[in-house]
Structures are given as C-alpha cells and as structure tokens.
PDB file of C-alpha atoms in Angstrom:
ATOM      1  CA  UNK A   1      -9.569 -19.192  15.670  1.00  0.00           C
ATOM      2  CA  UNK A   2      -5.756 -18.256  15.826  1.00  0.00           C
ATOM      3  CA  UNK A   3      -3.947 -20.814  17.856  1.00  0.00           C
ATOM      4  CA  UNK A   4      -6.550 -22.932  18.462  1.00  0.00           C
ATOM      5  CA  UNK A   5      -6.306 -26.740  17.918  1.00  0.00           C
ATOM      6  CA  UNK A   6      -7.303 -27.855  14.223  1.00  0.00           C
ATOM      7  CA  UNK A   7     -10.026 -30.524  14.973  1.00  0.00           C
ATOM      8  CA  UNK A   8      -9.098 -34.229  13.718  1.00  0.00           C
ATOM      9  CA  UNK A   9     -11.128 -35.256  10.372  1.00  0.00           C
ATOM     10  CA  UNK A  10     -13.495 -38.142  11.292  1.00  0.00           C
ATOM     11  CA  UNK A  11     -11.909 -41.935  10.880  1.00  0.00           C
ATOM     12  CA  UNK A  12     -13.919 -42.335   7.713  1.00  0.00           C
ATOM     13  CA  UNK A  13     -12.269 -39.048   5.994  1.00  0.00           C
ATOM     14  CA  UNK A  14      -8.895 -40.551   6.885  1.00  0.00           C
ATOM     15  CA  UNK A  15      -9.593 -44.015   5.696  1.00  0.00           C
ATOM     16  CA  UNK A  16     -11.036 -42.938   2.411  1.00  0.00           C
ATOM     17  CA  UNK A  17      -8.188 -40.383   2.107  1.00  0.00           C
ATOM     18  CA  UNK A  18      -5.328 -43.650   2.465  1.00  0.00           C
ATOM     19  CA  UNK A  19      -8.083 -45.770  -0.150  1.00  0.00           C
ATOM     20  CA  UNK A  20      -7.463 -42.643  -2.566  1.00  0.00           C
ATOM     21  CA  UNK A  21      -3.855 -42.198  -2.292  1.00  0.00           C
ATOM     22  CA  UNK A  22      -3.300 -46.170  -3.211  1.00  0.00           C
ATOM     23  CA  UNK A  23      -5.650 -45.743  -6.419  1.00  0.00           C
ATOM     24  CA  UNK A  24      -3.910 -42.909  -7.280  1.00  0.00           C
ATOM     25  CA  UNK A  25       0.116 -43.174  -5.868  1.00  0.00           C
ATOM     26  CA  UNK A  26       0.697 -46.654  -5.560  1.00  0.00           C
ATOM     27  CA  UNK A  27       0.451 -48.468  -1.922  1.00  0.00           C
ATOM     28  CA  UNK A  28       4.404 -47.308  -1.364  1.00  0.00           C
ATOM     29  CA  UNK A  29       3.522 -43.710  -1.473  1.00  0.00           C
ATOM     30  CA  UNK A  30       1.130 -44.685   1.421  1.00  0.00           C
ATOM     31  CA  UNK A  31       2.935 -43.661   4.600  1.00  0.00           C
ATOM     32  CA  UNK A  32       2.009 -42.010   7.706  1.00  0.00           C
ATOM     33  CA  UNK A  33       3.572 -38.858   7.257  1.00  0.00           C
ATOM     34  CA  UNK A  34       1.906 -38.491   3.523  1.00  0.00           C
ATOM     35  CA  UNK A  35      -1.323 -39.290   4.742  1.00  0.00           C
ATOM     36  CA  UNK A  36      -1.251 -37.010   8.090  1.00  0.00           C
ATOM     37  CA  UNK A  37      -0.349 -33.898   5.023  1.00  0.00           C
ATOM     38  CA  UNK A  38      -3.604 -35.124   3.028  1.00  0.00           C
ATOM     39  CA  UNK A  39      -5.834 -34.786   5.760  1.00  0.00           C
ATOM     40  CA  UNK A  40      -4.107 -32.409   7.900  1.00  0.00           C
ATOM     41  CA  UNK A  41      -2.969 -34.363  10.362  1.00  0.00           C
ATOM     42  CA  UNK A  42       0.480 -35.430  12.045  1.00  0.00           C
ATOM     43  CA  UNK A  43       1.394 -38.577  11.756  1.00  0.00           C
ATOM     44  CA  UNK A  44       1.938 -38.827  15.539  1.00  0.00           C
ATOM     45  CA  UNK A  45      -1.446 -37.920  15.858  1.00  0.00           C
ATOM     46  CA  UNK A  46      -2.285 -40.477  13.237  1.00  0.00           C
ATOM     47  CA  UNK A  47      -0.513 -43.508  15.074  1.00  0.00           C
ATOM     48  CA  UNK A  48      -2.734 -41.947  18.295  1.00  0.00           C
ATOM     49  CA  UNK A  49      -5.561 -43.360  16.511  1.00  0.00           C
ATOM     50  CA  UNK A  50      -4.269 -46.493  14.759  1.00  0.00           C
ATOM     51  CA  UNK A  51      -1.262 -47.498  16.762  1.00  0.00           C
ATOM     52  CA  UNK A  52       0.852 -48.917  13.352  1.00  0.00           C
ATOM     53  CA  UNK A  53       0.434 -48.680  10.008  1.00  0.00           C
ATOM     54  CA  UNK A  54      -0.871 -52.504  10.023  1.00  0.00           C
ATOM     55  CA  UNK A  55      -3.865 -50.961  11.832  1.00  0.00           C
ATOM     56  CA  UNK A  56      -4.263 -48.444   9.394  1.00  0.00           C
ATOM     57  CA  UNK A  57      -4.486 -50.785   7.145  1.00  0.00           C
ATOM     58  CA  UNK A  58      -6.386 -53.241   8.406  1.00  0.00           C
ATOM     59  CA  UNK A  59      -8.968 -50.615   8.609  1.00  0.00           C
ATOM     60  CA  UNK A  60      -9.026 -48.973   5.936  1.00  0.00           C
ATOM     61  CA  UNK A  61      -9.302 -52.444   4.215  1.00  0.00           C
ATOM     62  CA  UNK A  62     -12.496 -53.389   6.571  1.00  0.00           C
ATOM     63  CA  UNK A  63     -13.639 -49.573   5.345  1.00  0.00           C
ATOM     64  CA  UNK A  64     -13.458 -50.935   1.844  1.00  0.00           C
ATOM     65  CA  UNK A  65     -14.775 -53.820   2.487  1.00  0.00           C
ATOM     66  CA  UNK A  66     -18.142 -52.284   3.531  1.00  0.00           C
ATOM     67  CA  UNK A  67     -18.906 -50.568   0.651  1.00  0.00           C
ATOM     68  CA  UNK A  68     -18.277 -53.548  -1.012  1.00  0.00           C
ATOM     69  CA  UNK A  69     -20.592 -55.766   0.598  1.00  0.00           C
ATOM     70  CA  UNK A  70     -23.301 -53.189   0.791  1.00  0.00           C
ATOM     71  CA  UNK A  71     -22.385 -53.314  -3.152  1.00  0.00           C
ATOM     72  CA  UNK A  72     -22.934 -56.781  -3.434  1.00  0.00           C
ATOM     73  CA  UNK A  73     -25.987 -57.035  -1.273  1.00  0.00           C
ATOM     74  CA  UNK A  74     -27.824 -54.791  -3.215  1.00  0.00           C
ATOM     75  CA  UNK A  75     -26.271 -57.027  -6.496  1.00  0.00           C
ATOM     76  CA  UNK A  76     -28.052 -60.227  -4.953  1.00  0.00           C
ATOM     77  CA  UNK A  77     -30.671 -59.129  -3.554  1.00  0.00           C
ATOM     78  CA  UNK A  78     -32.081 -57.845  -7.279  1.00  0.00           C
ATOM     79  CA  UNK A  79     -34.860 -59.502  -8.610  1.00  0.00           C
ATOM     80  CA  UNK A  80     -33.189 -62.007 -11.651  1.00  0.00           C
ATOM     81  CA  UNK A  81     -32.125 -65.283 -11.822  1.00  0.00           C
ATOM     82  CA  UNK A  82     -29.642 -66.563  -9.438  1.00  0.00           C
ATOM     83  CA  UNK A  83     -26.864 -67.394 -12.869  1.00  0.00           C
ATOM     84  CA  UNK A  84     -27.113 -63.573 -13.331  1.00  0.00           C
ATOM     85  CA  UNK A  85     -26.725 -62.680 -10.023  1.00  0.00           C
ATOM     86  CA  UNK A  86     -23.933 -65.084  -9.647  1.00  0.00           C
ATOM     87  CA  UNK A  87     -22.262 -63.551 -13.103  1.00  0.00           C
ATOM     88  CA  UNK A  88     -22.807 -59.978 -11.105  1.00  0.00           C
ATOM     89  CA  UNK A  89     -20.996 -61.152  -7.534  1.00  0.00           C
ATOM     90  CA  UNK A  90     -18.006 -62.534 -10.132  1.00  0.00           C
ATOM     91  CA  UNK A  91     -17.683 -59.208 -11.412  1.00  0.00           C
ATOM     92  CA  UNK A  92     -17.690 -57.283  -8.246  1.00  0.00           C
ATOM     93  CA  UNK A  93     -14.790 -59.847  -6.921  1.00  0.00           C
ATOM     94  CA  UNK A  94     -12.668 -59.442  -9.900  1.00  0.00           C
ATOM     95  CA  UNK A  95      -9.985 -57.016  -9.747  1.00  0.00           C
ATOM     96  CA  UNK A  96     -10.753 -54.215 -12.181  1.00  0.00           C
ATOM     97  CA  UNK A  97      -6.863 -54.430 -13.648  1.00  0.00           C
ATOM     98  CA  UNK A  98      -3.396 -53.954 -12.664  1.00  0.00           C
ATOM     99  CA  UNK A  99      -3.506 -52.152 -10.039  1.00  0.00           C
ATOM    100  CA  UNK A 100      -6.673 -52.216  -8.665  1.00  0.00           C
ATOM    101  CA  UNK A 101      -6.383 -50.626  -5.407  1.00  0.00           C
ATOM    102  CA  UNK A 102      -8.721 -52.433  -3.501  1.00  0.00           C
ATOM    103  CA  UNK A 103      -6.821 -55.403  -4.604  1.00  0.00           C
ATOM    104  CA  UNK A 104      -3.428 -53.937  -3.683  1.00  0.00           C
ATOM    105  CA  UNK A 105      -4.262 -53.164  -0.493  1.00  0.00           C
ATOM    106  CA  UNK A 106      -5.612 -56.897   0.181  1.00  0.00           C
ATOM    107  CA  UNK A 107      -2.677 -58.213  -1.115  1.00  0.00           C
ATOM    108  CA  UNK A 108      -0.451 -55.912   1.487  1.00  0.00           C
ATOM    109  CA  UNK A 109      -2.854 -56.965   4.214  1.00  0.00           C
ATOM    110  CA  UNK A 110      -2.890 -60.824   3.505  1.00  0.00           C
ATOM    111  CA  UNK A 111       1.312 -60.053   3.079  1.00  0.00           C
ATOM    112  CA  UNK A 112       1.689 -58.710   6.745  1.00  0.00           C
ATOM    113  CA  UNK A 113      -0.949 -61.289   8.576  1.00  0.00           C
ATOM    114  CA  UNK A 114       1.789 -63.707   8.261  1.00  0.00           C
ATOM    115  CA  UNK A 115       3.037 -61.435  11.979  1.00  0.00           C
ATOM    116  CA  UNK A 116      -0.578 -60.483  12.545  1.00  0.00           C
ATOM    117  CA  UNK A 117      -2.183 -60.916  16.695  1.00  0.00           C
ATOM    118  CA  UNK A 118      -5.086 -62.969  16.712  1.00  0.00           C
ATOM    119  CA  UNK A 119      -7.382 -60.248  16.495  1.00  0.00           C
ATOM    120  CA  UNK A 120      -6.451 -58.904  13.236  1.00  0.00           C
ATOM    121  CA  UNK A 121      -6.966 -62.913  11.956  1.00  0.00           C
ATOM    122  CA  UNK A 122     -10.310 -62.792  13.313  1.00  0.00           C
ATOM    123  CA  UNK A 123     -11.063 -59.285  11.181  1.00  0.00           C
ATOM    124  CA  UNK A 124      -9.673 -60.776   8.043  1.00  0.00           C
ATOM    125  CA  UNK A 125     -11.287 -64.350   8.636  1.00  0.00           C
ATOM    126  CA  UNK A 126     -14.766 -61.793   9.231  1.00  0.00           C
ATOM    127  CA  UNK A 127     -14.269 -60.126   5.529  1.00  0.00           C
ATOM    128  CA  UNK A 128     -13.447 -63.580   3.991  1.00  0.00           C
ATOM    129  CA  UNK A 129     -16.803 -65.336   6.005  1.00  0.00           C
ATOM    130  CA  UNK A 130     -18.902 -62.506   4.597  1.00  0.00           C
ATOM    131  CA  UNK A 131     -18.273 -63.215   0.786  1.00  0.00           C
ATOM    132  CA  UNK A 132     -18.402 -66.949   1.192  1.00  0.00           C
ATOM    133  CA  UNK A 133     -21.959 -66.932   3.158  1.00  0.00           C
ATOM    134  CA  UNK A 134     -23.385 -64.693   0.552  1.00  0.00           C
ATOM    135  CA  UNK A 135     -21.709 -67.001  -2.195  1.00  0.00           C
ATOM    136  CA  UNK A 136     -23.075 -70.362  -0.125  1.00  0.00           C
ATOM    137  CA  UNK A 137     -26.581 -68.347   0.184  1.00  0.00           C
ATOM    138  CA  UNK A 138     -26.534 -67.520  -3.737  1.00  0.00           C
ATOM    139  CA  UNK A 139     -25.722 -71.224  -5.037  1.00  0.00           C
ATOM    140  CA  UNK A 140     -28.276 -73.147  -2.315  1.00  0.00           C
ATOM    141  CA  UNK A 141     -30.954 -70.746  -3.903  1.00  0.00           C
ATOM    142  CA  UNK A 142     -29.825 -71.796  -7.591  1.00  0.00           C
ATOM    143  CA  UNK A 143     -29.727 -75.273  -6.479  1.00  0.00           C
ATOM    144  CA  UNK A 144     -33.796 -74.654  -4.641  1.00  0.00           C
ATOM    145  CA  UNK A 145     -34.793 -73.365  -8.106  1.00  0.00           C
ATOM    146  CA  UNK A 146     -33.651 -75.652 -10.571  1.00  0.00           C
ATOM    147  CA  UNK A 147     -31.041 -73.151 -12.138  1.00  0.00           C
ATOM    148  CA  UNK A 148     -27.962 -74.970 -10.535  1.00  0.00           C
ATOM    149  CA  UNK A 149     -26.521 -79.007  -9.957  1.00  0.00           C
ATOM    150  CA  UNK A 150     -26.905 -80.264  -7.103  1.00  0.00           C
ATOM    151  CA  UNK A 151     -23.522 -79.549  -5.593  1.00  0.00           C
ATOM    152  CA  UNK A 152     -22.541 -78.904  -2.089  1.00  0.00           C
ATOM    153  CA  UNK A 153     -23.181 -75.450  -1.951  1.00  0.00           C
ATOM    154  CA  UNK A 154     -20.401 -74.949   0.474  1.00  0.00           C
ATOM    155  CA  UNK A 155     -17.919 -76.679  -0.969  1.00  0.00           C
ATOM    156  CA  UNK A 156     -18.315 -75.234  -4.207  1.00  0.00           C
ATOM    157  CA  UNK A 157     -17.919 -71.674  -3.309  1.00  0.00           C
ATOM    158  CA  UNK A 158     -14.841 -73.100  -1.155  1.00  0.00           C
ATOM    159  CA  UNK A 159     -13.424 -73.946  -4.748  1.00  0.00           C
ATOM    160  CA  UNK A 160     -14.865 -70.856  -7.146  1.00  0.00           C
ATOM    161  CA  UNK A 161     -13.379 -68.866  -4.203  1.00  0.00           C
ATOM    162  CA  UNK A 162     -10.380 -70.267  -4.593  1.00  0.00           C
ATOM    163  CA  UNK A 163     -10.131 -69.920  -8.281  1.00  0.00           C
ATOM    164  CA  UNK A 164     -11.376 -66.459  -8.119  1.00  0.00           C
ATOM    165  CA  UNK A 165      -8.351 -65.614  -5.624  1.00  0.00           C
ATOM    166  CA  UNK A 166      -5.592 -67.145  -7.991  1.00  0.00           C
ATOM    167  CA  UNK A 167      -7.221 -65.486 -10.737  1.00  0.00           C
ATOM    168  CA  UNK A 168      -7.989 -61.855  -8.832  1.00  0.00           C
ATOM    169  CA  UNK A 169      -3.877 -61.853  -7.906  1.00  0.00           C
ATOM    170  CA  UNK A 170      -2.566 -62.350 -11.339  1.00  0.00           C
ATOM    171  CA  UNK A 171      -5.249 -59.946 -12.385  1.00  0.00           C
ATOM    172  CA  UNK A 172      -4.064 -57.436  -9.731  1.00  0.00           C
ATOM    173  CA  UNK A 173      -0.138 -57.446 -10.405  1.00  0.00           C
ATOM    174  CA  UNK A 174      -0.666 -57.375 -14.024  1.00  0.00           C
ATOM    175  CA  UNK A 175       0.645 -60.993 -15.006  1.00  0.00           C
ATOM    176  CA  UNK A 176       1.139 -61.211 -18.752  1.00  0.00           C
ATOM    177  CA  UNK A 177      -1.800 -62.585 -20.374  1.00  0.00           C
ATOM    178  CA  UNK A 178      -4.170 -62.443 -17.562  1.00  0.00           C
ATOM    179  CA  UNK A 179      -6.404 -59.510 -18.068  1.00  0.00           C
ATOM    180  CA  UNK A 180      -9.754 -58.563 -16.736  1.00  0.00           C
ATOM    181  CA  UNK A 181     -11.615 -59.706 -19.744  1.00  0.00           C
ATOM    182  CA  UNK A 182     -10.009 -63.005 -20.184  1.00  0.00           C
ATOM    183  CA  UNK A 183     -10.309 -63.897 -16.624  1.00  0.00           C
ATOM    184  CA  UNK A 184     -14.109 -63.374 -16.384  1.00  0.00           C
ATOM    185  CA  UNK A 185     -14.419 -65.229 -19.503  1.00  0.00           C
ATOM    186  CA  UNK A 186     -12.474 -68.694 -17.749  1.00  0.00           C
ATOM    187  CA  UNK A 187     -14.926 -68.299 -14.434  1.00  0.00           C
ATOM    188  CA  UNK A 188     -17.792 -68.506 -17.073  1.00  0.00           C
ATOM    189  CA  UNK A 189     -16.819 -71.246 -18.622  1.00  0.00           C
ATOM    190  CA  UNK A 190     -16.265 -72.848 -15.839  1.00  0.00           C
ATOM    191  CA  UNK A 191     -19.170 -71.958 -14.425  1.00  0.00           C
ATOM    192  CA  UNK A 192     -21.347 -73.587 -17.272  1.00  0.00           C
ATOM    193  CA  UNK A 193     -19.579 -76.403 -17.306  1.00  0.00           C
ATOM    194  CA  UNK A 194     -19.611 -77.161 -13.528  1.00  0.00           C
ATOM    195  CA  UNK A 195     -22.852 -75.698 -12.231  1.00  0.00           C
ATOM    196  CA  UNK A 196     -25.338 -75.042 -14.913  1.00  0.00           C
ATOM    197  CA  UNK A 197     -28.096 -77.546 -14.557  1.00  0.00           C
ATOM    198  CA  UNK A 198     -28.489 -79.414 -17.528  1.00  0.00           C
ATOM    199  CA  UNK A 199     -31.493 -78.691 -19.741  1.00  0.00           C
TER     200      UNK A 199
END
C-alpha cells in the first residue's frame, strides 16, 4: 500500500542474506549499509536489531553454525562404522578452500572476541562445546566397539581439534601448499596411526 511501512524480513532472511554476501563478495564487502540494500532494509534499522556489527556477526555465525550441526548430526548418527563416521565429521570441519565463507567469517569472529563481553565468549565457547561433545561421543563409541585405542576420548579430540584448527586456517586463507585435498589426507594419516586399533 502507498506509504505504508515495508515490513522487516525475518532475522533468518537477514542472516542468510550477510552468509551469502561473504561467499560471494568477500567478508569486507559485508557492511551494514550493503546488507540493509540486499534485504531492503536501513542499516539504522539493521543496528535496531543487532546493536553492532559484532552482533551481526556473532549471529549470523551461530545461524551457520546450526545448519552445520544439524549437518553433522545427521553424519553421525548414520548407521556405519564409527572410522567412517569419524572420516565424515573431518570433512564437514574442513574448510572447503580459500575462502570458504563459513571459515572467513569464524576467523573474523575469533579476530574481534579478543574485545568481546562475556556473553559473546559464552556463545562462541557454546559452538566450540558442541563439536567437541559430538567428537568425545564419536571416539568413546569407537573405543566401546573395538574400532579405536584406548585413548582418552576427551583428550584426544582436545588434540585432533586442535590440529584440525591449524590446519582449517591455512586451508581458509589459502597458504601455499595447504590445500583441501592434502590436508584431509595428513588428518588420515594421522588418524591411522594414532587411533586405529591394531588388528
């Protein structure tokens, strides 16, 4: 109707419209303004809802996030052995290349927590805690059936973790000699060497 007020497009529209403009612009191109003209919003009305551009982005990465883990609970939840559903959570943590925008925005996020209120720590520490329980959850069940060592489930997805971060961010900024390929063939091997039981 003429001169009536344009309705705001849910939070989910807006957060998959700022996920979209990183895979496609580049995280710079990301601002308030150029998101508020992608979904028809101002960017006034856009700090309304989000109060900074840390928010934003905060949320949009827990948006991401969710898909994710409903990705990789249907990936362990699948009926095969607990090596190939270990194989499949490696894959989904991975960055897919240089690039990768789920990646870029993590990075960004994990850059600006350095100022971050206790509150936005807790979020982050929440999406960390959910990939480490389902990693703990995946190697104790290994270890029940035989297909694992014995290791301290805990403590060893503390470490793979940790080696699939180091790896993810040269992945992700496109260090020389670090692609996608190459990386997922080091967890592997590590993997085999380190947890495999022995036959």
């Amino acid at each position: 109707m003429a001169g009536g007020r344009r309705q705001a497009p849910p939070r989910e529209d807006v957060l998959a419209a700022a996920m979209e403009m990183i895979a496609e612009r580049g995280l710079e191109k990301l601002t308030m303004a150029a998101l508020g003209r992608e979904v028809g919003m101002s960017s006034g009305h856009l700090l309304y809802y989000f109060g900074s551009k840390d928010e934003l982005l905060l949320r949009t990465l827990e948006w991401s996030e969710g898909r994710l883990g409903a990705e990789r609970g249907r990936l362990l939840t699948r009926t095969a052995p607990a090596r190939e559903r270990l194989d499949a959570f490696v894959d989904l943590y991975v960055p897919d290349g240089h690039r990768d925008p789920h990646w870029t925005l993590w990075l960004e996020v994990w850059n600006r927590s350095q100022n971050a209120d206790a509150d936005a720590r807790e979020r982050q520490a929440a999406i960390e805690g959910a990939w480490h329980r389902d990693l703990v959850a995946l190697l104790a069940e290994g270890i029940s059936r035989g297909e694992f060592r014995r290791v301290d489930p805990d403590r060893f997805a503390a470490r793979l973790r940790a080696l699939l971060d180091g790896f993810s961010i040269h992945v992700a900024i496109g260090l020389r000699g670090t692609d996608r390929a190459q990386i997922l063939r080091h967890v592997r091997e590590f993997l085999s060497d380190s947890l495999l039981a022995d036959a």
